[in-house]
């Protein structure tokens, strides 16, 4: 059974840093994508922030976080942990952050919420001035 659990969200001042973690279990093969999404109040759909392909650690970022956020992984037998290092946080980064997993290879980086069948419960990040 695939499970994803996010931790690390909290309130922080603008300019500060946070590291979110997503502990996943139930799959061990390297043929999967993991992504971080976020959804702020009023947003119709979750927005992709960063994607990593476990097999070769290729990554992709949405423009608004390039140079500020870094996605990474730590793969251990039976359990994988994904991270989102967030630096230079801005008020507009305030949102609920979710990790998601897709357990198959795609030629193009999957960036839509509908690409991902497995989701965590979310962790709240609030950035204040």
Short mmCIF file of N, CA and C in Angstrom, two decimals:
data_model
loop_
_atom_site.label_atom_id
_atom_site.label_comp_id
_atom_site.label_asym_id
_atom_site.label_seq_id
_atom_site.Cartn_x
_atom_site.Cartn_y
_atom_site.Cartn_z
N UNK A 1 0.86 -1.19 0.00
CA UNK A 1 0.00 0.00 0.00
C UNK A 1 0.90 1.24 0.00
N UNK A 2 0.66 2.11 -0.96
CA UNK A 2 1.46 3.32 -1.09
C UNK A 2 0.96 4.36 -0.09
N UNK A 3 1.89 4.93 0.64
CA UNK A 3 1.55 5.99 1.59
C UNK A 3 2.55 7.13 1.47
N UNK A 4 2.05 8.34 1.56
CA UNK A 4 2.89 9.54 1.53
C UNK A 4 2.51 10.40 2.72
N UNK A 5 3.50 10.87 3.47
CA UNK A 5 3.25 11.70 4.64
C UNK A 5 4.18 12.90 4.59
N UNK A 6 3.57 14.10 4.54
CA UNK A 6 4.36 15.32 4.53
C UNK A 6 4.54 15.86 5.93
N UNK A 7 5.68 16.45 6.19
CA UNK A 7 5.93 17.15 7.44
C UNK A 7 6.78 18.37 7.14
N UNK A 8 6.83 19.27 8.11
CA UNK A 8 7.74 20.41 8.02
C UNK A 8 7.09 21.75 7.82
N UNK A 9 5.82 21.78 7.51
CA UNK A 9 5.17 23.06 7.31
C UNK A 9 4.97 23.81 8.61
N UNK A 10 5.11 25.13 8.55
CA UNK A 10 4.90 25.99 9.72
C UNK A 10 4.85 27.43 9.26
N UNK A 11 4.72 28.32 10.20
CA UNK A 11 4.75 29.75 9.90
C UNK A 11 6.18 30.25 9.91
N UNK A 12 6.50 31.12 8.97
CA UNK A 12 7.85 31.66 8.85
C UNK A 12 7.77 33.06 8.29
N UNK A 13 8.77 33.87 8.59
CA UNK A 13 8.79 35.23 8.06
C UNK A 13 9.33 35.25 6.63
N UNK A 14 8.91 36.25 5.89
CA UNK A 14 9.39 36.41 4.52
C UNK A 14 10.91 36.49 4.51
N UNK A 15 11.51 35.82 3.54
CA UNK A 15 12.96 35.75 3.45
C UNK A 15 13.56 34.55 4.14
N UNK A 16 12.75 33.87 4.93
CA UNK A 16 13.24 32.72 5.67
C UNK A 16 13.25 31.45 4.83
N UNK A 17 13.59 30.35 5.49
CA UNK A 17 13.71 29.05 4.82
C UNK A 17 12.92 27.98 5.57
N UNK A 18 12.50 26.97 4.83
CA UNK A 18 11.84 25.80 5.39
C UNK A 18 12.26 24.60 4.57
N UNK A 19 12.27 23.44 5.21
CA UNK A 19 12.44 22.20 4.46
C UNK A 19 11.26 21.29 4.73
N UNK A 20 10.54 20.97 3.69
CA UNK A 20 9.44 20.03 3.79
C UNK A 20 9.96 18.62 3.48
N UNK A 21 9.40 17.66 4.16
CA UNK A 21 9.74 16.26 3.93
C UNK A 21 8.50 15.48 3.54
N UNK A 22 8.70 14.50 2.68
CA UNK A 22 7.61 13.59 2.29
C UNK A 22 8.16 12.18 2.42
N UNK A 23 7.69 11.48 3.42
CA UNK A 23 8.12 10.10 3.61
C UNK A 23 7.15 9.19 2.89
N UNK A 24 7.68 8.37 2.00
CA UNK A 24 6.82 7.49 1.21
C UNK A 24 7.16 6.04 1.50
N UNK A 25 6.18 5.20 1.38
CA UNK A 25 6.38 3.77 1.58
C UNK A 25 5.44 3.01 0.67
N UNK A 26 5.75 1.72 0.48
CA UNK A 26 4.89 0.89 -0.36
C UNK A 26 5.41 0.71 -1.76
N UNK A 27 6.55 1.35 -2.08
CA UNK A 27 7.18 1.12 -3.38
C UNK A 27 8.67 1.33 -3.23
N UNK A 28 9.45 0.51 -3.95
CA UNK A 28 10.89 0.55 -3.81
C UNK A 28 11.60 0.71 -5.15
N UNK A 29 10.89 0.45 -6.23
CA UNK A 29 11.50 0.57 -7.55
C UNK A 29 11.84 2.03 -7.82
N UNK A 30 12.86 2.28 -8.63
CA UNK A 30 13.26 3.66 -8.91
C UNK A 30 12.49 4.27 -10.06
N UNK A 31 11.57 3.53 -10.62
CA UNK A 31 10.84 4.00 -11.80
C UNK A 31 9.61 4.79 -11.37
N UNK A 32 9.82 5.95 -10.78
CA UNK A 32 8.67 6.76 -10.36
C UNK A 32 9.05 8.24 -10.33
N UNK A 33 8.02 9.04 -10.36
CA UNK A 33 8.15 10.48 -10.21
C UNK A 33 7.56 10.86 -8.86
N UNK A 34 8.15 11.88 -8.28
CA UNK A 34 7.59 12.48 -7.08
C UNK A 34 7.54 13.98 -7.33
N UNK A 35 6.44 14.57 -6.88
CA UNK A 35 6.26 16.00 -7.12
C UNK A 35 5.74 16.68 -5.87
N UNK A 36 6.03 17.95 -5.80
CA UNK A 36 5.43 18.83 -4.80
C UNK A 36 4.45 19.76 -5.50
N UNK A 37 3.26 19.84 -4.96
CA UNK A 37 2.23 20.76 -5.42
C UNK A 37 1.89 21.69 -4.26
N UNK A 38 1.22 22.78 -4.58
CA UNK A 38 0.68 23.64 -3.54
C UNK A 38 -0.67 24.20 -3.99
N UNK A 39 -1.46 24.55 -3.00
CA UNK A 39 -2.77 25.14 -3.28
C UNK A 39 -3.05 26.18 -2.22
N UNK A 40 -3.21 27.41 -2.68
CA UNK A 40 -3.55 28.52 -1.79
C UNK A 40 -5.06 28.68 -1.78
N UNK A 41 -5.60 29.32 -0.75
CA UNK A 41 -7.05 29.56 -0.73
C UNK A 41 -7.50 30.29 -1.98
N UNK A 42 -8.58 29.85 -2.56
CA UNK A 42 -9.09 30.48 -3.75
C UNK A 42 -8.55 29.92 -5.04
N UNK A 43 -7.48 29.11 -4.96
CA UNK A 43 -6.94 28.50 -6.18
C UNK A 43 -7.85 27.36 -6.60
N UNK A 44 -8.13 27.33 -7.88
CA UNK A 44 -9.04 26.31 -8.40
C UNK A 44 -8.38 24.94 -8.40
N UNK A 45 -7.09 24.92 -8.69
CA UNK A 45 -6.38 23.66 -8.86
C UNK A 45 -5.03 23.74 -8.16
N UNK A 46 -4.53 22.60 -7.78
CA UNK A 46 -3.19 22.56 -7.20
C UNK A 46 -2.16 22.89 -8.27
N UNK A 47 -1.14 23.64 -7.84
CA UNK A 47 -0.09 24.11 -8.75
C UNK A 47 1.16 23.27 -8.54
N UNK A 48 1.73 22.76 -9.62
CA UNK A 48 2.97 21.99 -9.47
C UNK A 48 4.11 22.95 -9.14
N UNK A 49 4.97 22.53 -8.21
CA UNK A 49 6.10 23.33 -7.81
C UNK A 49 7.40 22.72 -8.33
N UNK A 50 7.56 21.43 -8.10
CA UNK A 50 8.80 20.76 -8.48
C UNK A 50 8.52 19.28 -8.69
N UNK A 51 9.27 18.69 -9.60
CA UNK A 51 9.14 17.26 -9.92
C UNK A 51 10.53 16.65 -9.97
N UNK A 52 10.65 15.42 -9.49
CA UNK A 52 11.90 14.68 -9.60
C UNK A 52 11.61 13.28 -10.09
N UNK A 53 12.44 12.79 -10.99
CA UNK A 53 12.34 11.40 -11.43
C UNK A 53 13.39 10.62 -10.66
N UNK A 54 12.96 9.63 -9.91
CA UNK A 54 13.86 8.92 -9.01
C UNK A 54 14.97 8.18 -9.73
N UNK A 55 14.69 7.70 -10.95
CA UNK A 55 15.66 6.88 -11.66
C UNK A 55 16.95 7.59 -11.97
N UNK A 56 16.87 8.88 -12.38
CA UNK A 56 18.10 9.61 -12.72
C UNK A 56 18.20 10.97 -12.03
N UNK A 57 17.23 11.24 -11.15
CA UNK A 57 17.20 12.48 -10.37
C UNK A 57 17.06 13.72 -11.24
N UNK A 58 16.52 13.56 -12.43
CA UNK A 58 16.17 14.74 -13.21
C UNK A 58 15.10 15.52 -12.47
N UNK A 59 15.18 16.84 -12.54
CA UNK A 59 14.23 17.69 -11.83
C UNK A 59 13.65 18.75 -12.75
N UNK A 60 12.52 19.28 -12.35
CA UNK A 60 11.90 20.39 -13.07
C UNK A 60 11.19 21.25 -12.04
N UNK A 61 11.15 22.56 -12.32
CA UNK A 61 10.55 23.52 -11.39
C UNK A 61 9.64 24.48 -12.14
N UNK A 62 8.62 24.93 -11.44
CA UNK A 62 7.82 26.01 -12.00
C UNK A 62 8.62 27.30 -11.90
N UNK A 63 8.37 28.24 -12.80
CA UNK A 63 9.20 29.43 -12.90
C UNK A 63 9.24 30.24 -11.60
N UNK A 64 8.13 30.29 -10.90
CA UNK A 64 8.05 31.16 -9.71
C UNK A 64 8.95 30.71 -8.57
N UNK A 65 9.46 29.47 -8.61
CA UNK A 65 10.29 28.99 -7.52
C UNK A 65 11.71 28.65 -7.96
N UNK A 66 11.99 28.78 -9.24
CA UNK A 66 13.34 28.46 -9.73
C UNK A 66 14.37 29.33 -9.02
N UNK A 67 15.43 28.68 -8.57
CA UNK A 67 16.48 29.40 -7.86
C UNK A 67 16.22 29.58 -6.39
N UNK A 68 15.01 29.29 -5.94
CA UNK A 68 14.68 29.43 -4.51
C UNK A 68 14.38 28.08 -3.87
N UNK A 69 13.74 27.18 -4.60
CA UNK A 69 13.33 25.88 -4.07
C UNK A 69 14.17 24.78 -4.71
N UNK A 70 14.42 23.73 -3.93
CA UNK A 70 15.17 22.58 -4.43
C UNK A 70 14.49 21.29 -4.00
N UNK A 71 14.21 20.43 -4.96
CA UNK A 71 13.64 19.12 -4.66
C UNK A 71 14.77 18.09 -4.64
N UNK A 72 14.72 17.16 -3.70
CA UNK A 72 15.75 16.12 -3.62
C UNK A 72 15.13 14.87 -3.03
N UNK A 73 15.91 13.79 -3.06
CA UNK A 73 15.40 12.54 -2.53
C UNK A 73 16.48 11.81 -1.74
N UNK A 74 16.02 10.95 -0.86
CA UNK A 74 16.91 10.08 -0.09
C UNK A 74 16.25 8.71 -0.11
N UNK A 75 16.81 7.81 -0.92
CA UNK A 75 16.18 6.51 -1.11
C UNK A 75 16.85 5.46 -0.24
N UNK A 76 16.04 4.81 0.57
CA UNK A 76 16.53 3.71 1.40
C UNK A 76 15.62 2.51 1.16
N UNK A 77 16.12 1.34 1.51
CA UNK A 77 15.37 0.12 1.28
C UNK A 77 14.01 0.21 1.94
N UNK A 78 12.97 0.13 1.13
CA UNK A 78 11.61 0.10 1.64
C UNK A 78 11.00 1.45 1.94
N UNK A 79 11.81 2.51 2.00
CA UNK A 79 11.26 3.82 2.34
C UNK A 79 12.06 4.89 1.62
N UNK A 80 11.35 5.81 1.04
CA UNK A 80 11.99 6.93 0.35
C UNK A 80 11.52 8.23 0.97
N UNK A 81 12.40 9.16 1.12
CA UNK A 81 12.03 10.47 1.64
C UNK A 81 12.38 11.52 0.60
N UNK A 82 11.43 12.37 0.33
CA UNK A 82 11.64 13.48 -0.60
C UNK A 82 11.61 14.78 0.18
N UNK A 83 12.38 15.73 -0.30
CA UNK A 83 12.48 16.99 0.38
C UNK A 83 12.18 18.14 -0.57
N UNK A 84 11.68 19.21 0.00
CA UNK A 84 11.57 20.46 -0.73
C UNK A 84 12.22 21.52 0.14
N UNK A 85 13.42 21.91 -0.23
CA UNK A 85 14.11 22.99 0.46
C UNK A 85 13.62 24.30 -0.12
N UNK A 86 13.08 25.16 0.75
CA UNK A 86 12.51 26.41 0.30
C UNK A 86 13.28 27.55 0.94
N UNK A 87 13.95 28.33 0.13
CA UNK A 87 14.71 29.49 0.59
C UNK A 87 14.12 30.76 0.01
N UNK A 88 14.41 31.87 0.65
CA UNK A 88 13.90 33.14 0.14
C UNK A 88 12.39 33.15 0.05
N UNK A 89 11.73 32.65 1.08
CA UNK A 89 10.28 32.53 1.03
C UNK A 89 9.60 33.90 0.91
N UNK A 90 8.53 33.90 0.14
CA UNK A 90 7.74 35.11 -0.09
C UNK A 90 6.33 34.88 0.44
N UNK A 91 5.65 35.98 0.69
CA UNK A 91 4.28 35.88 1.20
C UNK A 91 3.41 35.07 0.24
N UNK A 92 3.65 35.21 -1.04
CA UNK A 92 2.85 34.48 -2.02
C UNK A 92 3.15 32.99 -2.06
N UNK A 93 4.12 32.53 -1.30
CA UNK A 93 4.37 31.10 -1.17
C UNK A 93 3.44 30.44 -0.15
N UNK A 94 2.66 31.25 0.54
CA UNK A 94 1.72 30.72 1.52
C UNK A 94 0.71 29.80 0.84
N UNK A 95 0.63 28.58 1.32
CA UNK A 95 -0.27 27.59 0.71
C UNK A 95 -0.20 26.29 1.50
N UNK A 96 -1.10 25.38 1.17
CA UNK A 96 -0.98 24.00 1.62
C UNK A 96 -0.10 23.29 0.59
N UNK A 97 0.91 22.60 1.08
CA UNK A 97 1.84 21.90 0.20
C UNK A 97 1.60 20.40 0.28
N UNK A 98 1.59 19.77 -0.89
CA UNK A 98 1.31 18.34 -1.00
C UNK A 98 2.44 17.65 -1.76
N UNK A 99 2.78 16.43 -1.35
CA UNK A 99 3.64 15.60 -2.19
C UNK A 99 2.77 14.56 -2.88
N UNK A 100 3.22 14.14 -4.04
CA UNK A 100 2.45 13.19 -4.84
C UNK A 100 3.42 12.27 -5.58
N UNK A 101 2.95 11.07 -5.90
CA UNK A 101 3.81 10.08 -6.56
C UNK A 101 3.09 9.45 -7.75
N UNK A 102 3.89 9.19 -8.78
CA UNK A 102 3.43 8.47 -9.96
C UNK A 102 4.40 7.32 -10.18
N UNK A 103 3.89 6.09 -10.14
CA UNK A 103 4.77 4.92 -10.14
C UNK A 103 4.93 4.31 -11.53
N UNK A 104 5.31 5.14 -12.47
CA UNK A 104 5.59 4.64 -13.81
C UNK A 104 6.44 5.68 -14.54
N UNK A 105 7.10 5.23 -15.62
CA UNK A 105 7.93 6.15 -16.39
C UNK A 105 7.07 6.93 -17.38
N UNK A 106 7.38 8.19 -17.53
CA UNK A 106 6.79 9.02 -18.58
C UNK A 106 7.94 9.72 -19.30
N UNK A 107 7.81 9.89 -20.59
CA UNK A 107 8.88 10.54 -21.34
C UNK A 107 8.98 12.02 -20.94
N UNK A 108 7.84 12.65 -20.77
CA UNK A 108 7.82 14.04 -20.34
C UNK A 108 7.53 14.11 -18.84
N UNK A 109 8.10 15.09 -18.18
CA UNK A 109 7.85 15.26 -16.75
C UNK A 109 6.35 15.50 -16.51
N UNK A 110 5.72 14.68 -15.71
CA UNK A 110 4.31 14.91 -15.43
C UNK A 110 4.12 16.08 -14.48
N UNK A 111 3.25 17.02 -14.87
CA UNK A 111 3.07 18.24 -14.08
C UNK A 111 1.64 18.53 -13.69
N UNK A 112 0.70 17.71 -14.13
CA UNK A 112 -0.70 17.96 -13.80
C UNK A 112 -1.09 17.15 -12.57
N UNK A 113 -1.97 17.70 -11.74
CA UNK A 113 -2.44 16.93 -10.58
C UNK A 113 -3.02 15.58 -10.99
N UNK A 114 -3.68 15.54 -12.13
CA UNK A 114 -4.31 14.29 -12.57
C UNK A 114 -3.31 13.23 -13.00
N UNK A 115 -2.04 13.61 -13.16
CA UNK A 115 -1.01 12.63 -13.49
C UNK A 115 -0.65 11.75 -12.30
N UNK A 116 -0.98 12.22 -11.10
CA UNK A 116 -0.50 11.58 -9.88
C UNK A 116 -1.63 10.89 -9.12
N UNK A 117 -1.57 9.58 -8.98
CA UNK A 117 -2.62 8.86 -8.25
C UNK A 117 -2.43 8.82 -6.73
N UNK A 118 -1.22 9.11 -6.26
CA UNK A 118 -0.96 9.00 -4.83
C UNK A 118 -0.59 10.36 -4.25
N UNK A 119 -1.23 10.69 -3.12
CA UNK A 119 -1.07 12.00 -2.51
C UNK A 119 -0.90 11.88 -1.00
N UNK A 120 -0.17 12.82 -0.44
CA UNK A 120 -0.14 12.97 1.00
C UNK A 120 -1.29 13.85 1.46
N UNK A 121 -1.35 14.07 2.77
CA UNK A 121 -2.46 14.82 3.34
C UNK A 121 -2.23 16.32 3.32
N UNK A 122 -1.01 16.74 3.06
CA UNK A 122 -0.69 18.17 2.98
C UNK A 122 -0.08 18.70 4.26
N UNK A 123 0.71 19.76 4.11
CA UNK A 123 1.30 20.46 5.25
C UNK A 123 1.25 21.95 4.95
N UNK A 124 0.82 22.75 5.93
CA UNK A 124 0.58 24.17 5.71
C UNK A 124 1.86 24.98 5.87
N UNK A 125 2.11 25.83 4.90
CA UNK A 125 3.21 26.80 4.97
C UNK A 125 2.60 28.19 4.94
N UNK A 126 2.93 28.99 5.94
CA UNK A 126 2.43 30.35 6.02
C UNK A 126 3.61 31.29 6.12
N UNK A 127 3.70 32.23 5.19
CA UNK A 127 4.79 33.19 5.16
C UNK A 127 4.22 34.57 5.47
N UNK A 128 4.78 35.22 6.47
CA UNK A 128 4.28 36.52 6.87
C UNK A 128 5.37 37.57 6.74
N UNK A 129 4.93 38.83 6.70
CA UNK A 129 5.90 39.93 6.56
C UNK A 129 6.51 40.30 7.89
#
